[in-house]
Tab-separated table of C-alpha atoms in Angstrom:
chain	number	residue	atom	x	y	z
A	1	MET	CA	112.217	287.195	130.965
A	2	ARG	CA	109.360	286.592	128.516
A	3	ALA	CA	108.571	283.012	127.632
A	4	LYS	CA	109.046	282.104	124.013
A	5	GLU	CA	105.802	282.627	122.100
A	6	LYS	CA	104.132	279.401	120.945
A	7	VAL	CA	104.192	278.766	117.212
A	8	LYS	CA	100.636	278.278	115.984
A	9	VAL	CA	99.757	275.308	113.797
A	10	ASN	CA	96.825	274.830	111.431
A	11	VAL	CA	93.775	272.762	112.404
A	12	LEU	CA	91.419	271.916	109.524
A	13	MET	CA	87.707	271.417	110.315
A	14	VAL	CA	85.593	269.732	107.604
A	15	ASP	CA	81.767	269.579	107.686
A	16	ASP	CA	79.029	270.318	105.174
A	17	GLN	CA	76.918	272.047	107.865
A	18	PRO	CA	78.092	275.614	108.732
A	19	ALA	CA	76.478	275.373	112.171
A	20	LYS	CA	78.710	272.444	113.129
A	21	LEU	CA	81.781	274.307	111.893
A	22	LEU	CA	80.862	277.221	114.178
A	23	THR	CA	80.508	274.756	117.064
A	24	TYR	CA	83.944	273.250	116.389
A	25	LYS	CA	85.412	276.751	116.165
A	26	ALA	CA	83.925	277.704	119.541
A	27	ILE	CA	85.217	274.516	121.164
A	28	LEU	CA	88.736	274.644	119.691
A	29	GLY	CA	89.186	278.418	119.869
A	30	GLU	CA	90.624	278.140	123.375
A	31	LEU	CA	93.634	276.253	122.023
A	32	GLY	CA	94.973	279.378	120.285
A	33	GLU	CA	95.725	277.558	117.003
A	34	ASN	CA	94.885	278.633	113.436
A	35	LEU	CA	91.436	277.174	112.665
A	36	ILE	CA	90.584	276.621	108.980
A	37	SER	CA	87.104	275.586	107.789
A	38	ALA	CA	86.071	273.527	104.740
A	39	THR	CA	82.510	272.579	103.734
A	40	SER	CA	83.398	269.622	101.486
A	41	GLY	CA	86.054	266.984	100.919
A	42	ASN	CA	87.266	268.612	97.706
A	43	GLU	CA	87.659	271.993	99.426
A	44	ALA	CA	89.567	270.280	102.237
A	45	LEU	CA	91.996	268.719	99.747
A	46	GLU	CA	92.656	272.112	98.134
A	47	ILE	CA	93.411	273.597	101.554
A	48	LEU	CA	95.748	270.729	102.434
A	49	LEU	CA	97.769	271.238	99.263
A	50	LYS	CA	98.296	274.925	100.075
A	51	ASN	CA	98.828	274.759	103.856
A	52	ASP	CA	100.758	272.786	106.430
A	53	VAL	CA	97.987	271.220	108.547
A	54	ALA	CA	98.560	269.510	111.886
A	55	VAL	CA	95.146	267.934	112.520
A	56	VAL	CA	92.041	267.285	110.414
A	57	VAL	CA	88.693	267.111	112.243
A	58	THR	CA	86.136	265.824	109.752
A	59	ASP	CA	82.527	264.712	109.665
A	60	VAL	CA	81.895	261.213	108.322
A	61	SER	CA	78.543	261.704	106.552
A	62	MET	CA	78.970	264.353	103.854
A	63	PRO	CA	77.483	264.586	100.344
A	64	GLY	CA	79.856	263.824	97.500
A	65	MET	CA	83.132	262.808	99.128
A	66	ASP	CA	82.429	261.468	102.616
A	67	GLY	CA	84.884	261.372	105.505
A	68	PHE	CA	86.149	257.861	104.738
A	69	GLU	CA	86.904	258.762	101.111
A	70	LEU	CA	88.584	261.987	102.232
A	71	ALA	CA	90.844	260.097	104.642
A	72	ASP	CA	91.729	257.518	101.964
A	73	THR	CA	92.637	260.300	99.514
A	74	ILE	CA	94.719	262.134	102.120
A	75	ARG	CA	96.677	259.003	103.015
A	76	GLN	CA	97.557	258.364	99.366
A	77	HIS	CA	99.632	261.565	99.219
A	78	PRO	CA	103.217	261.135	100.515
A	79	ARG	CA	103.083	264.466	102.369
A	80	PHE	CA	100.055	263.470	104.438
A	81	GLN	CA	100.709	259.847	105.364
A	82	GLN	CA	101.443	260.776	108.986
A	83	MET	CA	98.720	263.404	109.358
A	84	ALA	CA	96.344	263.111	112.338
A	85	ILE	CA	92.702	262.648	111.247
A	86	ILE	CA	89.872	262.688	113.789
A	87	PHE	CA	86.397	261.512	112.696
A	88	VAL	CA	83.246	263.010	114.230
A	89	SER	CA	79.882	261.319	113.523
A	90	ALA	CA	76.312	261.233	114.791
A	91	VAL	CA	75.176	258.458	112.447
A	92	CYS	CA	77.996	256.032	111.639
A	93	LEU	CA	78.623	254.760	115.162
A	94	SER	CA	78.623	250.981	114.762
A	95	ASP	CA	81.757	248.906	115.313
A	96	PRO	CA	82.148	248.214	111.547
A	97	ASP	CA	81.958	251.986	110.928
A	98	ARG	CA	84.641	252.650	113.520
A	99	LEU	CA	86.800	249.867	112.102
A	100	LYS	CA	86.409	251.344	108.608
A	101	GLY	CA	87.439	254.733	109.951
A	102	TYR	CA	90.589	253.420	111.588
A	103	ARG	CA	91.476	251.490	108.436
A	104	SER	CA	91.068	254.724	106.491
A	105	GLY	CA	93.810	256.251	108.620
A	106	ALA	CA	91.909	257.905	111.481
A	107	VAL	CA	93.719	258.336	114.788
A	108	ASP	CA	90.421	258.741	116.702
A	109	TYR	CA	86.667	258.404	116.273
A	110	ILE	CA	84.350	260.700	118.297
A	111	SER	CA	80.584	260.365	118.537
A	112	VAL	CA	78.018	263.165	118.720
A	113	PRO	CA	77.152	264.860	121.019
A	114	VAL	CA	80.746	266.007	121.295
A	115	ILE	CA	82.183	266.611	124.752
A	116	PRO	CA	84.145	269.894	124.317
A	117	GLU	CA	86.900	268.994	126.794
A	118	VAL	CA	87.517	265.647	125.081
A	119	LEU	CA	87.735	267.158	121.583
A	120	ARG	CA	90.024	269.954	122.801
A	121	ALA	CA	92.302	267.478	124.573
A	122	LYS	CA	92.626	265.197	121.542
A	123	VAL	CA	93.253	268.043	119.074
A	124	SER	CA	95.697	269.675	121.512
A	125	VAL	CA	97.807	266.514	121.764
A	126	PHE	CA	98.197	266.090	118.003
A	127	ALA	CA	98.751	269.815	117.463
A	128	GLU	CA	101.570	269.773	120.015
A	129	LEU	CA	103.134	266.691	118.401
A	130	HIS	CA	103.073	268.436	115.033
A	131	ARG	CA	104.569	271.599	116.530
A	132	ARG	CA	107.437	269.628	118.070
A	133	ALA	CA	107.986	267.786	114.783
A	134	LEU	CA	108.294	271.159	113.035
A	135	GLN	CA	110.754	272.349	115.671
A	136	LEU	CA	112.803	269.163	115.301
A	137	GLU	CA	112.792	269.566	111.521
A	138	GLY	CA	114.021	273.130	111.925
A	139	LEU	CA	116.811	272.008	114.256
A	140	ASN	CA	117.806	269.272	111.804
A	141	ARG	CA	117.946	271.811	108.971
A	142	GLU	CA	120.154	274.055	111.074
A	143	LEU	CA	122.364	271.120	111.997
A	144	ARG	CA	122.705	270.148	108.330
A	145	ARG	CA	123.498	273.740	107.428
A	146	LEU	CA	126.204	273.936	110.093
A	147	SER	CA	127.609	270.554	109.058
A	148	ASN	CA	127.704	271.584	105.401
A	149	SER	CA	129.349	274.883	106.354
A	150	LEU	CA	131.951	272.977	108.356
A	151	LEU	CA	132.730	270.684	105.416
A	152	ALA	CA	132.971	273.658	103.051
A	153	ALA	CA	135.243	275.489	105.490
A	154	GLN	CA	137.369	272.355	105.796
A	155	ASP	CA	137.767	272.122	102.019
A	156	ASP	CA	138.595	275.830	101.757
A	157	GLU	CA	141.147	275.470	104.555
A	158	ARG	CA	142.736	272.494	102.813
A	159	ARG	CA	142.947	274.485	99.610
A	160	ARG	CA	144.508	277.443	101.440
A	161	ILE	CA	147.037	275.294	103.342
A	162	ALA	CA	147.983	273.463	100.137
A	163	ARG	CA	148.567	276.778	98.364
A	164	ASP	CA	150.543	278.237	101.298
A	165	MET	CA	152.701	275.119	101.568
A	166	HIS	CA	153.446	275.146	97.856
A	167	ASP	CA	153.966	278.882	97.460
A	168	GLY	CA	155.471	279.598	100.871
A	169	LEU	CA	157.354	276.693	102.451
A	170	GLY	CA	158.045	275.091	99.092
A	171	GLN	CA	159.635	278.265	97.716
A	172	GLU	CA	161.754	278.734	100.848
A	173	LEU	CA	163.050	275.174	100.632
A	174	THR	CA	163.771	275.609	96.928
A	175	ALA	CA	165.756	278.796	97.653
A	176	ALA	CA	167.737	277.061	100.426
A	177	LYS	CA	168.569	274.180	98.095
A	178	MET	CA	169.736	276.611	95.411
A	179	VAL	CA	172.098	278.263	97.927
A	180	LEU	CA	173.590	274.904	98.918
A	181	ASP	CA	173.887	273.742	95.324
A	182	GLY	CA	175.626	277.021	94.491
A	183	PHE	CA	178.132	276.353	97.278
A	184	LEU	CA	178.812	272.913	95.821
A	185	LEU	CA	179.736	274.548	92.496
A	186	GLN	CA	182.386	276.824	94.016
A	187	GLY	CA	185.228	274.391	93.338
A	188	GLU	CA	185.651	272.857	96.778
A	189	SER	CA	187.124	269.366	96.924
A	190	ALA	CA	184.459	266.687	96.565
A	191	ASP	CA	185.894	264.880	99.631
A	192	SER	CA	186.108	267.893	101.911
A	193	PRO	CA	183.885	267.851	105.036
A	194	LYS	CA	182.144	271.076	103.966
A	195	THR	CA	181.274	269.681	100.549
A	196	LEU	CA	179.979	266.412	101.999
A	197	ALA	CA	177.904	268.270	104.601
A	198	ALA	CA	176.462	270.599	101.958
A	199	ALA	CA	175.593	267.634	99.727
A	200	ASP	CA	173.849	265.855	102.604
A	201	ALA	CA	171.936	269.039	103.498
A	202	SER	CA	170.911	269.499	99.881
A	203	ALA	CA	169.618	265.909	99.712
A	204	MET	CA	167.628	266.387	102.944
A	205	ILE	CA	166.089	269.594	101.614
A	206	GLU	CA	165.182	267.792	98.384
A	207	ARG	CA	163.383	265.079	100.389
A	208	ALA	CA	161.607	267.701	102.498
A	209	LEU	CA	160.609	269.529	99.331
A	210	GLN	CA	159.130	266.326	97.890
A	211	GLN	CA	157.175	265.766	101.113
A	212	VAL	CA	155.819	269.315	101.028
A	213	ARG	CA	154.689	268.842	97.440
A	214	SER	CA	153.127	265.467	98.241
A	215	ILE	CA	151.188	266.825	101.226
A	216	SER	CA	150.153	269.898	99.260
A	217	HIS	CA	148.793	267.803	96.403
A	218	LEU	CA	146.975	265.409	98.757
A	219	LEU	CA	145.327	268.299	100.586
A	220	HIS	CA	144.010	269.686	97.319
A	221	PRO	CA	145.216	268.253	94.002
A	222	PRO	CA	145.653	270.971	91.344
A	223	LEU	CA	144.334	268.532	88.736
A	224	LEU	CA	140.893	268.852	90.330
A	225	ASP	CA	140.644	272.515	89.356
A	226	GLU	CA	142.738	272.455	86.195
A	227	VAL	CA	141.600	269.297	84.393
A	228	GLY	CA	138.614	267.873	86.279
A	229	LEU	CA	137.277	265.147	88.540
A	230	SER	CA	138.129	262.102	86.436
A	231	SER	CA	141.790	263.068	86.006
A	232	ALA	CA	142.166	263.940	89.703
A	233	ILE	CA	140.746	260.566	90.775
A	234	ALA	CA	142.964	258.704	88.281
A	235	TRP	CA	145.967	260.540	89.750
A	236	PHE	CA	144.874	259.704	93.302
A	237	LEU	CA	144.385	256.026	92.452
A	238	GLU	CA	147.902	255.923	91.014
A	239	GLY	CA	149.246	257.355	94.255
A	240	ILE	CA	147.261	254.853	96.368
A	241	THR	CA	148.672	251.995	94.330
A	242	LYS	CA	152.252	253.240	94.627
A	243	ARG	CA	151.998	253.799	98.378
A	244	SER	CA	150.059	250.672	99.387
A	245	GLY	CA	150.469	248.082	96.635
A	246	ILE	CA	146.659	247.740	96.347
A	247	GLY	CA	145.677	247.167	92.726
A	248	THR	CA	143.236	249.815	91.534
A	249	SER	CA	141.111	250.507	88.471
A	250	LEU	CA	138.899	253.354	87.291
A	251	ASP	CA	135.838	252.978	85.070
A	252	LEU	CA	134.276	256.103	83.535
A	253	GLN	CA	130.795	256.062	82.007
A	254	PRO	CA	130.485	257.766	79.555
A	255	ARG	CA	133.987	258.032	78.107
A	256	GLU	CA	133.715	261.797	77.599
A	257	PHE	CA	133.088	262.436	81.280
A	258	PRO	CA	131.527	265.874	81.939
A	259	ARG	CA	132.746	268.637	84.225
A	260	PHE	CA	130.659	269.689	87.224
A	261	SER	CA	130.660	272.638	89.575
A	262	ARG	CA	133.791	273.062	91.671
A	263	GLU	CA	131.865	272.269	94.861
A	264	LEU	CA	130.461	268.991	93.517
A	265	GLU	CA	133.765	267.851	92.048
A	266	THR	CA	135.499	268.548	95.353
A	267	THR	CA	132.775	266.639	97.213
A	268	VAL	CA	133.038	263.572	94.966
A	269	PHE	CA	136.838	263.596	95.166
A	270	ARG	CA	136.678	263.704	98.993
A	271	ILE	CA	134.159	260.835	98.980
A	272	VAL	CA	136.445	258.669	96.841
A	273	GLN	CA	139.472	259.721	98.891
A	274	GLU	CA	137.830	258.775	102.201
A	275	ALA	CA	136.440	255.500	100.843
A	276	LEU	CA	139.843	254.398	99.515
A	277	ASN	CA	141.567	255.441	102.725
A	278	ASN	CA	139.112	253.180	104.577
A	279	VAL	CA	139.961	250.374	102.163
A	280	PHE	CA	143.655	250.854	102.935
A	281	ARG	CA	143.216	251.128	106.722
A	282	HIS	CA	140.513	248.564	107.509
A	283	SER	CA	139.683	246.150	104.697
A	284	GLY	CA	142.869	244.164	104.160
A	285	ALA	CA	142.013	244.225	100.449
A	286	ARG	CA	144.409	243.539	97.581
A	287	LYS	CA	142.253	245.127	94.861
A	288	ALA	CA	139.891	248.082	94.680
A	289	SER	CA	137.908	249.679	91.893
A	290	VAL	CA	136.215	253.047	91.394
A	291	THR	CA	133.347	253.573	88.950
A	292	LEU	CA	132.043	257.016	87.989
A	293	SER	CA	128.907	257.058	85.872
A	294	HIS	CA	126.707	259.952	84.810
A	295	PHE	CA	123.408	259.285	83.058
A	296	ALA	CA	119.985	260.952	83.090
A	297	GLY	CA	121.087	263.668	85.488
A	298	LEU	CA	122.402	261.233	88.119
A	299	LEU	CA	126.054	260.871	89.140
A	300	SER	CA	126.896	257.467	90.648
A	301	VAL	CA	130.143	256.834	92.510
A	302	THR	CA	130.997	253.215	93.361
A	303	VAL	CA	134.049	252.109	95.357
A	304	SER	CA	134.490	248.332	95.687
A	305	ASP	CA	137.175	246.148	97.241
A	306	ASP	CA	137.874	242.456	97.829
A	307	GLY	CA	138.602	242.792	101.550
A	308	LYS	CA	137.027	241.343	104.682
A	309	GLY	CA	133.780	243.312	104.452
A	310	ILE	CA	131.892	245.252	107.120
A	311	SER	CA	129.495	244.407	109.935
A	312	SER	CA	125.731	244.598	109.467
A	313	SER	CA	125.508	247.565	111.835
A	314	VAL	CA	127.976	249.543	109.717
A	315	ALA	CA	126.174	248.525	106.511
A	316	GLU	CA	122.968	249.936	108.012
A	317	CYS	CA	124.825	253.173	108.923
A	318	ARG	CA	123.777	253.006	112.553
A	319	PRO	CA	124.977	256.161	114.350
A	320	ASP	CA	126.714	254.150	117.102
A	321	SER	CA	128.609	251.987	114.591
A	322	ILE	CA	129.930	254.267	111.857
A	323	GLY	CA	132.988	256.434	112.262
A	324	VAL	CA	133.824	259.942	111.201
A	325	GLY	CA	134.819	258.804	107.718
A	326	VAL	CA	131.543	257.117	106.756
A	327	GLY	CA	129.604	259.865	108.504
A	328	GLY	CA	131.468	262.459	106.474
A	329	ILE	CA	130.749	260.613	103.218
A	330	ARG	CA	127.045	260.462	104.031
A	331	GLN	CA	126.897	264.138	104.973
A	332	ARG	CA	128.759	265.216	101.831
A	333	ALA	CA	126.293	263.238	99.717
A	334	LYS	CA	123.297	264.723	101.561
A	335	GLU	CA	124.623	268.232	100.929
A	336	PHE	CA	123.763	267.733	97.240
A	337	GLY	CA	120.589	265.717	97.829
A	338	GLY	CA	122.442	262.434	97.373
A	339	ASN	CA	122.298	259.029	99.024
A	340	LEU	CA	124.845	256.598	100.512
A	341	GLN	CA	124.547	252.805	100.472
A	342	LEU	CA	126.977	250.319	102.042
A	343	GLU	CA	126.817	246.592	101.347
A	344	ASN	CA	128.903	243.465	101.705
A	345	CYS	CA	129.868	241.735	98.450
A	346	TYR	CA	131.337	238.497	99.863
A	347	PRO	CA	134.179	239.149	99.617
A	348	GLY	CA	134.657	242.835	100.075
A	349	THR	CA	132.556	245.944	100.436
A	350	ARG	CA	130.761	248.210	98.003
A	351	VAL	CA	130.228	251.923	98.696
A	352	LEU	CA	127.624	253.472	96.409
A	353	VAL	CA	126.890	257.200	96.382
A	354	THR	CA	124.278	258.678	94.026
A	355	ILE	CA	123.941	262.441	93.547
A	356	PRO	CA	121.523	264.333	91.282
A	357	THR	CA	123.408	266.756	89.025
A	358	ASP	CA	120.679	268.701	87.220
A	359	ASN	CA	121.949	272.030	88.552
A	360	CYS	CA	125.634	271.155	88.910
A	361	ILE	CA	126.849	270.147	85.452
A	362	HIS	CA	128.973	272.520	83.398
A	363	ARG	CA	128.262	271.486	79.836
A	364	ASP	CA	130.776	273.967	78.474
A	365	LEU	CA	133.462	272.255	80.552
A	366	ALA	CA	132.834	268.704	79.389
A	367	ALA	CA	136.122	266.866	79.730
A	368	PRO	CA	137.804	266.659	76.292
A	369	PRO	CA	140.244	263.945	75.297
A	370	GLU	CA	143.516	264.391	77.139
A	371	THR	CA	145.620	267.115	75.551
A	372	GLN	CA	149.389	267.388	75.608
A	373	GLU	CA	149.106	270.041	78.318
A	374	SER	CA	146.859	267.974	80.611
A	375	ALA	CA	149.021	264.901	80.023
A	376	ALA	CA	152.077	266.909	81.022
A	377	ILE	CA	150.336	268.084	84.211
A	378	ARG	CA	149.399	264.506	85.090
A	379	GLN	CA	152.942	263.245	84.436
A	380	ILE	CA	154.396	265.996	86.618
A	381	SER	CA	151.921	265.471	89.457
A	382	ALA	CA	151.895	261.676	89.646
A	383	PRO	CA	155.544	261.168	90.789
A	384	LEU	CA	154.954	263.423	93.789
A	385	LEU	CA	153.138	260.601	95.583
A	386	THR	CA	155.957	258.107	95.121
A	387	PRO	CA	157.309	257.043	98.537
A	388	LEU	CA	160.628	258.737	99.304
A	389	THR	CA	162.044	255.629	100.909
A	390	ALA	CA	160.634	252.115	100.579
A	391	PRO	CA	161.582	249.273	102.961
A	392	ALA	CA	162.588	246.082	101.280
A	393	THR	CA	159.475	244.295	102.598
A	394	ILE	CA	157.031	246.566	100.740
A	395	ALA	CA	155.532	245.054	97.603
A	396	PRO	CA	156.499	246.693	94.323
A	397	ALA	CA	154.145	249.341	93.025
A	398	VAL	CA	151.331	248.159	90.791
A	399	SER	CA	150.256	250.353	87.916
A	400	VAL	CA	146.775	251.851	87.878
A	401	SER	CA	144.396	250.308	85.357
A	402	VAL	CA	141.926	252.818	83.908
A	403	ALA	CA	139.080	251.152	82.003
A	404	LEU	CA	136.860	253.567	80.092
A	405	SER	CA	133.438	252.120	79.250
A	406	HIS	CA	132.009	252.911	75.808
A	407	ASP	CA	128.580	251.462	76.548
A	408	ALA	CA	126.299	252.596	79.377
A	409	SER	CA	124.668	249.176	79.446
A	410	ASN	CA	127.952	247.383	80.065
A	411	SER	CA	127.417	245.629	83.392
A	412	SER	CA	130.498	243.410	83.407
A	413	PRO	CA	132.555	243.501	86.620
A	414	ALA	CA	135.423	245.927	86.843
A	415	GLN	CA	138.739	244.547	85.668
A	416	PHE	CA	141.523	244.706	88.222
A	417	PRO	CA	145.192	244.808	87.310
A	418	LEU	CA	147.087	241.618	88.041
């Protein structure tokens, strides 16, 4: 079986004397890497901007831009802050010169005459480190791609199951209830065993039908596709409040909240859903707020609560401390180039997700003021999350408070319902 062929990396050699460049090429040719030559600092910078370079081997004493100035310029660019730079000099060999070179960002300082084996060994080490970094970056990209594909498949599966439950199981239960209700209308005595049994069966089917609708809407709320993100989150907050008794509020900035691509709206809804589920399961909070703001091409999602807070390891998103929920939120944000921040608010926790939306906004779908049709959809959907049976010990449901901000500069804290 053939061994996997080594991926070549670029090694840049910089010297104003062509003879020295030929010497470096002869010494480093045995490494089998791509050797690129430059006769000045400016030419070297042009090559760096156009190529991915693993190691720079540069002379110190050059006319115009010398090696120290070249290293300083390279280090100022974010792409090259970790690049390996090796100085070679026959003149600047004093300790202050070496110290200046290391302060400029050099990883090594070699004096002339150059020992070929030493130069090859040093360049080989940094070339191999760069090659492994590229391989790791490729593996991370593949891992992110697979993770994003898994999340997308999960959302598609939720959408499919929700549709099948509503159109399949829901229709079957509706038909069964119609049959039983038809039997009840056939004139049988209201106290007969058959009538009582049919009435009980009809009530059980009605409860099962409500559960199917509730689960279907939680898996994928139709408001998300039909009306938009802001309405779907308002509906979900209302359901959270009814089920848990946690007071909730929603703040939209700006008031006329825009529509985004279906993928982004689904992602943001899942982020809010997971964050609020964590509030319900772990925080012990009595109040929670959600803020959606969109300004200057940046969508910010903030979920805050007044609970017991989180540990420092969770706030730092350490891999051994966060669970699947927080990990899923972070991965969903990364899928769109976003960022996740967790912080304690004393009391409570704040989850902040920022996502750039330059390529995701649908300006022709900007959310208009609520119409009669959308209001009707919301009124029909909201009762589906009402608990079917509520023990006497459960606190009464608290209404959702939706506060729409008119001013982007309004930094007052979110108002929670009493």
